[in-house]
Amino acid sequence: MRRIAFMTLAALALLCASQPAMGWGKTGHKAVVALAERHLGAKAQANIQHYMPEGFVKDASWADVHRHDDIYAFTTHYHTMMMTDDYVYAPAYREPTGGDCLTGLNVIDYNLTHREALKLSDSVVVFNIRMLIHIVGDMHCPAHAYLKDAPNNKWKCTYRGEELKNYHRLVDLMPDYMFEGQKSREIAGNLDKWDQDRIAAVQGGSFIDWAQDCCTRDRILYEINPVGTYELSPDTQERLVPACREALTAAGYRLAALLNKYFDY
Amino acid sequence: MRFKTALLPVFLALAFISCGKDNSGAGTGRPASVGLDRNGIVCALAWSQMSDQAKARVSLLYPEGLSSVAATLEDYLAIDKYNAYVPGLRKMNMNGRYFYDPNPTQAHGGDCLRGLRFAHYYLSHLDRFTLPDEELYFYHALLVNMVLDIHNLSLPALAPSGSRWTDSEGNDLMDTVCSEAFGNFSLSGILLSIGNLSADEAAGITAKSFEEWAQENCSASAGLASAPERQVRTAVQKAGYRLAYLFNLYYGGTL
């Protein structure tokens, strides 16, 4: 048992050291999109397939890779958001720098709603879909709402004796910890347990409501490990599981609602 | 620098004295529309449509009147942290069919719709934030300017040419047309002619989303060439009713 735990930690440390920041990690982002895919209407599914015949689950992390391209560099701001010390969504901290998740979502929402009037080419629609499926996931990742004075991506720490790049990375990799070895569609099936009333409730509201819902949930990070903690609580991963599970699920259902709204014609 | 923070006690005292007076800042006894610009008309119309609660709150914050709010943005632009991005918000693009298009500005800080959403978020969630005076006044200034911008028919630029409604000397055509549309009327006459909508008509104007406001502005700018005075009158009317709607939303009461 100790050997397995050591191997897991070693793998985690290796991942932390070798990968750039990738939101929920590929596992989490694919799971969100796969869950959304399960809730697409027939028309939406067919219309999205027109734009992306090879499927779109594999594109869940496209935005993470291509934000490093000069032409898409401005989208980097869309991957995260900020909140006050009492977990209230606070766009002001990011306004001067080009915005946050909601800035991106608002434009994508406009583009996909009005793609005919804007005469968007197929490739631009695909770009917007790729951004959408990723940003909705990122918005729900508990590590992607930063406290102004203690951004978790600059939070040096150790976990179970191993030095981590930052707290952010530990949270990003939660889906790998939670669903080790499972494929995205298998994870989606595992998450897809909410009843219709709960799904409808989480899909309701505005983007601002969604952002605030995420910020409220994200407080768990700081309840487990108060700001500035260097040696993270050894049960951090276990304690983060319920919030991460809820966040992944909410993201999947909300993404489905948006895709159905844009492509059910 | 005209930050109200240090002067707030003075303003509060003035507000107490002036309570109940017309604080639109546009005045009521001016001859014709001399000195009344488009923004002044919008603010006077908004004031006439605001609830008593909203008027009381705005009077406390701005004893000089609602019209003074827009000008305070200049004070903030003298500060680097605001000047770094606020000027970038004062634009709007549309495609060749006069359809609002947020995309050309995305890599360059966004447009007035983004600024409007930003200011609106803070002012509509005042219960969630303890804002320093500097920020509270800033959001008011930004909001009023964004509402004015989003109804400015000469603002939408045809990307990528960026052509705007300016004459050969670079003067804003909207201001010229506005003078022609309202030039022969007193302020009270103007308010009588554009401030008399029924509750249903007003609700029809205010119920639309910010995106629809932007779209209306782009569509209306297309009509500047054929019916400029009518388009400007409608834009000013919508701006006034919508500004009142927002202040009523933040500070109580409805239209």
Coordinates of C-alpha atoms in Angstrom, one line a residue:
Chain A
M1 CA 0.0 0.0 0.0
R2 CA 2.8 2.4 0.9
R3 CA 4.6 1.4 -2.3
I4 CA 1.5 2.4 -4.3
A5 CA 1.1 5.7 -2.5
F6 CA 4.8 6.4 -3.2
M7 CA 4.4 5.6 -6.9
T8 CA 1.4 7.8 -7.1
L9 CA 3.2 10.7 -5.5
A10 CA 6.2 10.2 -7.7
A11 CA 4.1 10.2 -10.8
L12 CA 2.3 13.4 -9.5
A13 CA 5.6 15.1 -8.8
L14 CA 6.8 14.2 -12.3
L15 CA 3.7 15.6 -13.9
C16 CA 4.0 18.7 -11.8
A17 CA 7.5 19.2 -12.9
S18 CA 7.1 18.5 -16.6
Q19 CA 3.8 19.9 -17.7
P20 CA 2.7 23.5 -18.3
A21 CA -0.5 24.6 -16.5
M22 CA -3.4 22.7 -18.1
G23 CA -6.5 23.6 -16.3
W24 CA -8.2 20.5 -15.1
G25 CA -5.6 18.5 -16.9
K26 CA -6.6 16.6 -20.1
T27 CA -8.5 14.1 -18.0
G28 CA -10.8 16.6 -16.4
H29 CA -11.4 18.7 -19.5
K30 CA -12.2 15.6 -21.6
A31 CA -14.6 14.4 -18.9
V32 CA -16.5 17.7 -18.8
V33 CA -16.9 17.6 -22.6
A34 CA -17.8 13.9 -22.6
L35 CA -20.5 14.6 -20.0
A36 CA -21.9 17.4 -22.0
E37 CA -22.0 15.2 -25.1
R38 CA -24.2 12.8 -23.2
H39 CA -26.8 15.5 -22.9
L40 CA -26.8 17.0 -26.4
G41 CA -30.0 16.8 -28.4
A42 CA -30.0 15.0 -31.7
K43 CA -30.0 18.3 -33.7
A44 CA -27.2 19.8 -31.7
Q45 CA -25.1 16.7 -32.0
A46 CA -25.6 16.6 -35.7
N47 CA -24.9 20.3 -36.2
I48 CA -21.7 20.2 -34.1
Q49 CA -20.6 17.1 -36.1
H50 CA -20.9 19.2 -39.2
Y51 CA -18.2 21.5 -37.9
M52 CA -16.2 18.9 -36.1
P53 CA -16.7 15.5 -37.9
E54 CA -14.0 13.8 -35.8
G55 CA -15.8 14.6 -32.6
F56 CA -14.9 17.3 -30.1
V57 CA -14.0 15.6 -26.9
K58 CA -10.4 15.3 -28.0
D59 CA -10.3 19.1 -28.5
A60 CA -11.1 19.8 -24.8
S61 CA -7.6 21.1 -24.2
W62 CA -7.0 22.7 -27.6
A63 CA -7.2 26.1 -25.9
D64 CA -4.5 25.3 -23.4
V65 CA -2.1 24.3 -26.2
H66 CA -2.8 27.2 -28.5
R67 CA -2.9 30.1 -26.1
H68 CA 0.9 30.0 -26.5
D69 CA 0.5 30.9 -30.2
D70 CA 0.9 34.7 -30.7
I71 CA -2.4 35.0 -32.5
Y72 CA -4.3 33.4 -29.6
A73 CA -2.2 34.9 -26.8
F74 CA -5.1 37.2 -25.8
T75 CA -7.2 34.2 -24.9
T76 CA -4.8 33.4 -22.0
H77 CA -6.8 35.7 -19.8
Y78 CA -10.0 33.7 -20.4
H79 CA -8.7 30.6 -18.5
T80 CA -9.0 32.1 -15.0
M81 CA -10.9 34.6 -12.9
M82 CA -10.4 36.3 -9.6
M83 CA -12.3 36.7 -6.4
T84 CA -12.2 38.7 -3.2
D85 CA -11.0 37.4 0.2
D86 CA -14.5 36.4 1.0
Y87 CA -14.9 34.5 -2.3
V88 CA -17.0 37.0 -4.3
Y89 CA -16.3 37.0 -8.0
A90 CA -14.3 40.1 -8.8
P91 CA -13.7 41.1 -12.4
A92 CA -12.1 44.4 -11.4
Y93 CA -8.8 42.7 -10.6
R94 CA -8.5 41.4 -14.2
E95 CA -10.2 44.2 -16.1
P96 CA -7.0 46.1 -16.9
T97 CA -5.3 42.9 -18.2
G98 CA -7.7 41.8 -20.7
G99 CA -10.4 40.1 -18.7
D100 CA -11.2 36.7 -17.4
C101 CA -13.4 33.6 -18.0
L102 CA -16.5 35.6 -18.4
T103 CA -15.0 38.0 -20.8
G104 CA -14.3 35.1 -23.1
L105 CA -17.6 33.4 -22.5
N106 CA -19.6 36.6 -23.3
V107 CA -17.9 36.9 -26.6
I108 CA -18.2 33.3 -27.5
D109 CA -21.8 33.3 -26.5
Y110 CA -22.4 36.3 -28.8
N111 CA -20.5 34.7 -31.7
L112 CA -22.2 31.3 -31.5
T113 CA -25.7 32.8 -31.0
H114 CA -25.2 35.2 -34.0
R115 CA -22.9 33.2 -36.2
E116 CA -25.2 33.6 -39.2
A117 CA -25.5 37.4 -38.9
L118 CA -21.8 37.7 -38.3
K119 CA -21.2 35.4 -41.3
L120 CA -18.6 33.4 -39.3
S121 CA -16.7 30.9 -41.4
D122 CA -16.7 27.3 -40.3
S123 CA -13.2 27.6 -38.9
V124 CA -14.1 30.5 -36.7
V125 CA -17.1 28.6 -35.4
V126 CA -14.8 25.7 -34.6
F127 CA -12.4 28.1 -32.8
N128 CA -15.3 29.3 -30.7
I129 CA -16.4 25.8 -29.9
R130 CA -12.9 24.8 -28.9
M131 CA -12.6 27.9 -26.6
L132 CA -16.1 27.3 -25.2
I133 CA -15.6 23.7 -24.2
H134 CA -12.4 24.6 -22.4
I135 CA -13.3 27.8 -20.7
V136 CA -16.4 26.3 -19.2
G137 CA -14.2 23.6 -17.7
D138 CA -11.6 26.0 -16.5
M139 CA -14.1 28.3 -14.9
H140 CA -15.2 25.3 -12.7
C141 CA -11.8 24.2 -11.8
P142 CA -11.4 25.2 -8.1
A143 CA -7.8 26.3 -8.8
H144 CA -8.8 28.8 -11.5
A145 CA -10.4 31.4 -9.3
Y146 CA -7.5 33.3 -7.7
L147 CA -7.5 35.3 -4.5
K148 CA -6.1 38.7 -5.3
D149 CA -3.3 38.6 -2.7
A150 CA -2.7 34.9 -2.7
P151 CA -3.0 33.4 -6.2
N152 CA -2.7 29.7 -5.9
N153 CA -0.4 29.4 -9.0
K154 CA 2.3 31.3 -7.0
W155 CA 1.7 29.3 -3.8
K156 CA 4.8 27.2 -3.2
C157 CA 4.1 24.2 -1.1
T158 CA 4.9 20.6 -0.3
Y159 CA 2.5 17.7 -0.3
R160 CA 3.2 14.5 1.7
G161 CA 6.8 15.4 1.8
E162 CA 7.1 16.1 -1.9
E163 CA 7.8 19.6 -3.2
L164 CA 5.1 20.9 -5.6
K165 CA 5.4 23.7 -8.2
N166 CA 2.4 25.3 -6.6
Y167 CA -1.0 24.5 -5.0
H168 CA -2.7 25.1 -8.3
R169 CA -1.1 22.1 -9.9
L170 CA -2.3 19.7 -7.1
V171 CA -5.9 20.9 -7.8
D172 CA -5.5 20.8 -11.5
L173 CA -4.6 17.1 -11.3
M174 CA -7.5 16.1 -9.1
P175 CA -9.3 14.3 -12.0
D176 CA -6.3 12.1 -12.6
Y177 CA -6.3 11.3 -8.9
M178 CA -10.0 10.7 -8.8
F179 CA -10.4 8.7 -11.9
E180 CA -7.0 7.0 -12.4
G181 CA -6.9 4.9 -15.5
Q182 CA -10.5 5.7 -16.6
K183 CA -11.4 7.0 -20.1
S184 CA -13.3 10.2 -20.4
R185 CA -16.6 8.7 -21.4
E186 CA -16.3 6.2 -18.5
I187 CA -15.7 9.2 -16.1
A188 CA -18.7 11.0 -17.7
G189 CA -20.9 8.1 -17.0
N190 CA -19.6 8.0 -13.4
L191 CA -20.4 11.7 -13.0
D192 CA -23.8 11.7 -14.7
K193 CA -25.9 10.9 -11.7
W194 CA -27.9 14.1 -11.0
D195 CA -31.7 14.1 -11.3
Q196 CA -33.4 16.4 -13.8
D197 CA -34.3 19.0 -11.2
R198 CA -30.8 19.4 -10.1
I199 CA -29.5 19.5 -13.6
A200 CA -32.0 22.2 -14.5
A201 CA -31.1 24.2 -11.5
V202 CA -27.4 24.2 -12.2
Q203 CA -28.0 25.1 -15.8
G204 CA -30.1 28.1 -14.9
G205 CA -28.8 31.6 -14.1
S206 CA -26.4 33.9 -15.9
F207 CA -22.6 33.5 -16.5
I208 CA -22.1 35.7 -13.4
D209 CA -24.3 33.4 -11.3
W210 CA -22.1 30.5 -12.6
A211 CA -18.9 32.3 -11.7
Q212 CA -20.2 33.1 -8.3
D213 CA -21.2 29.5 -7.8
C214 CA -17.7 28.4 -8.7
C215 CA -16.1 31.0 -6.4
T216 CA -18.3 29.9 -3.5
R217 CA -17.3 26.3 -4.0
D218 CA -13.6 27.2 -4.3
R219 CA -13.4 28.3 -0.7
I220 CA -12.8 24.6 0.2
L221 CA -9.2 25.0 -1.0
Y222 CA -8.5 27.6 1.6
E223 CA -10.5 25.9 4.3
I224 CA -8.3 22.8 3.9
N225 CA -5.1 24.8 3.6
P226 CA -5.2 28.4 4.9
V227 CA -3.4 30.9 2.7
G228 CA 0.3 30.7 3.0
T229 CA 0.4 27.1 4.2
Y230 CA 3.6 25.5 3.0
E231 CA 3.1 21.9 4.1
L232 CA -0.3 21.1 2.7
S233 CA -2.6 19.0 4.8
P234 CA -1.9 15.4 3.9
D235 CA -5.5 14.6 3.3
T236 CA -6.0 17.5 0.9
Q237 CA -6.7 15.3 -2.1
E238 CA -9.3 13.3 -0.3
R239 CA -11.0 16.3 1.1
L240 CA -11.1 18.0 -2.3
V241 CA -12.9 15.1 -4.0
P242 CA -16.5 16.1 -3.3
A243 CA -16.0 19.7 -4.5
C244 CA -14.1 18.6 -7.6
R245 CA -16.7 16.0 -8.4
E246 CA -19.5 18.6 -8.1
A247 CA -17.5 21.1 -10.2
L248 CA -16.8 18.7 -13.0
T249 CA -20.4 17.6 -13.1
A250 CA -21.8 21.2 -13.0
A251 CA -19.4 22.1 -15.8
G252 CA -20.5 19.3 -18.0
Y253 CA -24.2 20.0 -17.6
R254 CA -23.7 23.7 -18.1
L255 CA -21.7 23.1 -21.2
A256 CA -24.5 20.9 -22.6
A257 CA -27.0 23.7 -22.0
L258 CA -24.9 26.1 -24.0
L259 CA -24.2 23.8 -26.9
N260 CA -27.9 22.9 -27.1
K261 CA -28.7 26.6 -27.1
Y262 CA -26.4 27.3 -30.0
F263 CA -26.8 24.3 -32.1
D264 CA -30.3 23.0 -31.7
Y265 CA -31.6 24.4 -35.0
Chain B
M1 CA -7.9 65.7 -9.3
R2 CA -11.5 66.0 -8.3
F3 CA -12.0 62.9 -6.2
K4 CA -15.0 63.3 -4.1
T5 CA -13.7 61.3 -1.2
A6 CA -12.2 64.3 0.6
L7 CA -15.1 66.5 -0.2
L8 CA -17.8 64.0 0.7
P9 CA -18.9 65.8 4.0
V10 CA -19.2 69.1 2.1
F11 CA -21.2 67.3 -0.6
L12 CA -23.5 65.7 1.9
A13 CA -24.2 69.0 3.5
L14 CA -24.9 70.5 0.1
A15 CA -27.1 67.6 -0.8
F16 CA -29.1 68.2 2.4
I17 CA -29.6 71.8 1.4
S18 CA -30.5 71.0 -2.2
C19 CA -32.8 68.1 -1.3
G20 CA -35.8 68.2 -3.5
K21 CA -34.3 70.5 -6.2
D22 CA -33.8 69.5 -9.8
N23 CA -30.4 67.9 -9.8
S24 CA -30.2 66.8 -13.3
G25 CA -27.5 69.3 -13.8
A26 CA -29.0 70.4 -17.0
G27 CA -31.0 73.2 -15.4
T28 CA -34.6 74.0 -16.3
G29 CA -34.6 77.7 -17.2
R30 CA -32.0 77.8 -19.9
P31 CA -32.9 79.5 -23.2
A32 CA -33.4 77.1 -26.1
S33 CA -30.8 74.4 -26.0
V34 CA -27.8 76.6 -25.8
G35 CA -25.0 74.8 -24.1
L36 CA -27.0 71.6 -24.0
D37 CA -25.1 68.8 -25.6
R38 CA -26.3 65.3 -26.3
N39 CA -25.0 64.0 -23.0
G40 CA -26.8 66.8 -21.1
I41 CA -30.1 65.9 -22.7
V42 CA -29.7 62.2 -22.0
C43 CA -28.9 62.9 -18.3
A44 CA -31.8 65.4 -18.0
L45 CA -34.2 62.8 -19.5
A46 CA -32.8 60.1 -17.2
W47 CA -33.3 62.3 -14.2
S48 CA -36.9 63.0 -15.1
Q49 CA -37.5 59.2 -15.2
M50 CA -35.7 58.3 -12.0
S51 CA -37.5 57.3 -8.8
D52 CA -37.4 59.5 -5.8
Q53 CA -35.2 57.0 -4.0
A54 CA -32.7 56.9 -6.9
K55 CA -32.8 60.7 -7.1
A56 CA -32.1 61.0 -3.4
R57 CA -29.1 58.7 -3.6
V58 CA -27.7 60.3 -6.7
S59 CA -28.1 63.7 -5.2
L60 CA -26.1 62.6 -2.2
L61 CA -23.3 61.3 -4.4
Y62 CA -23.4 64.1 -7.0
P63 CA -24.8 67.4 -5.7
E64 CA -23.7 68.9 -9.0
G65 CA -26.2 66.7 -10.8
L66 CA -26.4 63.6 -12.9
S67 CA -24.8 65.5 -15.8
S68 CA -21.6 65.9 -13.8
V69 CA -21.1 62.2 -13.5
A70 CA -19.9 61.7 -17.1
A71 CA -17.3 64.3 -16.8
T72 CA -15.7 62.8 -13.7
L73 CA -14.3 60.0 -15.9
E74 CA -11.7 62.5 -17.0
D75 CA -10.3 62.6 -13.4
Y76 CA -9.8 58.9 -13.5
L77 CA -8.1 59.0 -16.8
A78 CA -5.3 61.0 -15.2
I79 CA -4.5 57.9 -13.1
D80 CA -2.4 55.3 -14.7
K81 CA -4.3 52.3 -13.5
Y82 CA -7.5 53.5 -15.1
N83 CA -5.9 55.2 -18.1
A84 CA -4.3 51.8 -18.9
Y85 CA -7.6 50.3 -20.1
V86 CA -10.6 52.7 -19.9
P87 CA -9.9 54.5 -23.2
G88 CA -9.7 51.1 -24.9
L89 CA -13.3 50.4 -23.9
R90 CA -14.6 53.5 -25.7
K91 CA -15.1 51.8 -29.0
M92 CA -17.5 49.6 -30.9
N93 CA -17.3 47.6 -34.1
M94 CA -19.8 46.4 -36.6
N95 CA -19.5 44.3 -39.8
G96 CA -20.4 45.5 -43.3
R97 CA -24.1 44.8 -42.6
Y98 CA -24.2 47.0 -39.5
F99 CA -24.2 44.0 -37.2
Y100 CA -22.5 44.5 -33.9
D101 CA -19.2 42.6 -33.8
P102 CA -17.2 42.3 -30.6
N103 CA -14.4 40.3 -32.2
P104 CA -12.1 43.0 -33.7
T105 CA -11.6 44.5 -30.2
Q106 CA -11.1 41.3 -28.3
A107 CA -7.3 41.2 -28.6
H108 CA -7.2 44.9 -27.7
G109 CA -9.1 45.2 -24.4
G110 CA -12.7 44.9 -25.6
D111 CA -15.3 47.6 -26.2
C112 CA -18.0 49.6 -24.6
L113 CA -20.2 46.6 -24.1
R114 CA -17.5 45.1 -21.9
G115 CA -17.1 48.3 -20.0
L116 CA -20.9 48.5 -19.4
R117 CA -21.0 44.9 -18.2
F118 CA -18.1 45.6 -15.9
A119 CA -19.6 48.8 -14.3
H120 CA -23.0 47.2 -14.1
Y121 CA -21.7 44.1 -12.3
Y122 CA -20.3 46.2 -9.4
L123 CA -23.2 48.6 -9.2
S124 CA -25.8 45.9 -9.2
H125 CA -23.9 43.9 -6.5
L126 CA -23.2 46.7 -4.1
D127 CA -24.3 44.4 -1.3
R128 CA -21.4 42.1 -2.0
F129 CA -18.6 44.7 -2.0
T130 CA -17.4 47.3 0.4
L131 CA -16.1 49.7 -2.3
P132 CA -13.8 52.5 -1.4
D133 CA -15.2 55.9 -2.5
E134 CA -12.7 56.1 -5.4
E135 CA -14.0 52.9 -6.9
L136 CA -17.7 53.6 -6.3
Y137 CA -17.4 57.0 -8.1
F138 CA -15.4 55.3 -10.8
Y139 CA -18.1 52.7 -11.5
H140 CA -20.7 55.5 -11.8
A141 CA -18.5 57.5 -14.2
L142 CA -17.8 54.4 -16.3
L143 CA -21.4 53.3 -16.4
V144 CA -22.8 56.7 -17.5
N145 CA -20.1 57.0 -20.2
M146 CA -20.6 53.5 -21.4
V147 CA -24.4 54.0 -21.7
L148 CA -23.7 57.2 -23.6
D149 CA -21.2 55.4 -25.8
I150 CA -23.4 52.5 -26.5
H151 CA -26.0 54.9 -27.8
N152 CA -23.6 57.0 -29.8
L153 CA -24.5 56.5 -33.4
S154 CA -21.1 57.7 -34.6
L155 CA -19.2 55.2 -32.4
P156 CA -19.6 51.9 -34.3
A157 CA -16.7 51.5 -36.7
L158 CA -16.8 49.4 -39.8
A159 CA -14.0 47.0 -39.3
P160 CA -11.4 46.9 -40.7
S161 CA -11.6 50.3 -42.3
G162 CA -12.6 51.9 -39.0
S163 CA -14.5 54.7 -40.7
R164 CA -16.7 56.6 -38.4
W165 CA -19.5 59.2 -38.7
T166 CA -17.3 62.2 -38.9
D167 CA -17.3 65.1 -41.4
S168 CA -14.3 66.0 -43.5
E169 CA -12.8 68.0 -40.7
G170 CA -13.1 65.2 -38.2
N171 CA -16.1 66.6 -36.3
D172 CA -18.5 64.1 -34.8
L173 CA -21.5 63.9 -37.1
M174 CA -23.7 62.8 -34.2
D175 CA -23.1 66.1 -32.4
T176 CA -24.0 68.1 -35.5
V177 CA -27.1 66.2 -36.1
C178 CA -28.1 66.4 -32.5
S179 CA -27.9 70.2 -32.6
E180 CA -30.1 70.1 -35.7
A181 CA -32.6 67.7 -34.1
F182 CA -33.0 69.6 -30.8
G183 CA -31.6 73.0 -31.6
N184 CA -34.9 74.9 -31.7
F185 CA -36.3 73.5 -28.5
S186 CA -35.9 74.4 -24.8
L187 CA -34.9 71.6 -22.5
S188 CA -38.4 71.3 -21.1
G189 CA -39.6 71.1 -24.7
I190 CA -37.2 68.4 -25.5
L191 CA -38.2 66.4 -22.4
L192 CA -41.8 66.8 -23.3
S193 CA -41.2 65.5 -26.8
I194 CA -39.0 62.5 -25.9
G195 CA -39.9 61.8 -22.2
N196 CA -43.5 61.0 -22.6
L197 CA -43.4 57.3 -23.2
S198 CA -46.1 55.1 -21.7
A199 CA -45.0 52.5 -19.1
D200 CA -45.2 49.7 -21.7
E201 CA -43.2 51.7 -24.2
A202 CA -40.5 52.4 -21.7
A203 CA -40.4 48.8 -20.6
G204 CA -40.0 47.8 -24.2
I205 CA -36.9 50.0 -24.3
T206 CA -35.4 48.9 -21.0
A207 CA -36.1 45.2 -21.2
K208 CA -33.6 44.5 -23.9
S209 CA -30.2 43.1 -23.1
F210 CA -27.0 45.1 -23.4
E211 CA -26.1 43.2 -26.5
E212 CA -29.4 44.3 -28.0
W213 CA -28.6 47.9 -27.1
A214 CA -25.3 47.5 -29.0
Q215 CA -27.0 45.9 -31.9
E216 CA -29.7 48.7 -32.0
N217 CA -26.9 51.3 -32.1
C218 CA -25.2 49.6 -35.0
S219 CA -28.4 49.3 -36.9
A220 CA -29.4 52.9 -36.2
S221 CA -26.0 54.2 -37.3
A222 CA -26.9 52.7 -40.7
G223 CA -29.9 55.0 -40.8
L224 CA -27.9 58.1 -40.1
A225 CA -27.4 58.8 -43.8
S226 CA -31.1 58.8 -44.6
A227 CA -33.0 59.9 -41.5
P228 CA -30.3 61.3 -39.2
E229 CA -32.5 63.5 -36.9
R230 CA -35.0 60.8 -36.2
Q231 CA -32.2 58.3 -35.5
V232 CA -30.5 60.7 -33.1
R233 CA -33.7 61.6 -31.3
T234 CA -34.5 57.9 -30.8
A235 CA -30.9 57.1 -29.6
V236 CA -31.0 60.0 -27.1
Q237 CA -34.4 58.9 -25.9
K238 CA -33.3 55.2 -25.4
A239 CA -30.2 56.3 -23.6
G240 CA -32.1 58.5 -21.2
Y241 CA -34.7 55.9 -20.3
R242 CA -32.1 53.1 -20.0
L243 CA -29.8 55.2 -17.8
A244 CA -32.8 55.9 -15.5
Y245 CA -33.6 52.2 -15.6
L246 CA -30.2 51.3 -14.3
F247 CA -30.1 53.9 -11.6
N248 CA -33.5 52.8 -10.5
L249 CA -32.3 49.3 -10.4
Y250 CA -29.3 50.1 -8.3
Y251 CA -30.9 52.6 -5.9
G252 CA -34.6 51.5 -5.7
G253 CA -37.8 52.1 -7.5
T254 CA -38.8 51.3 -11.0
L255 CA -39.8 53.3 -14.0

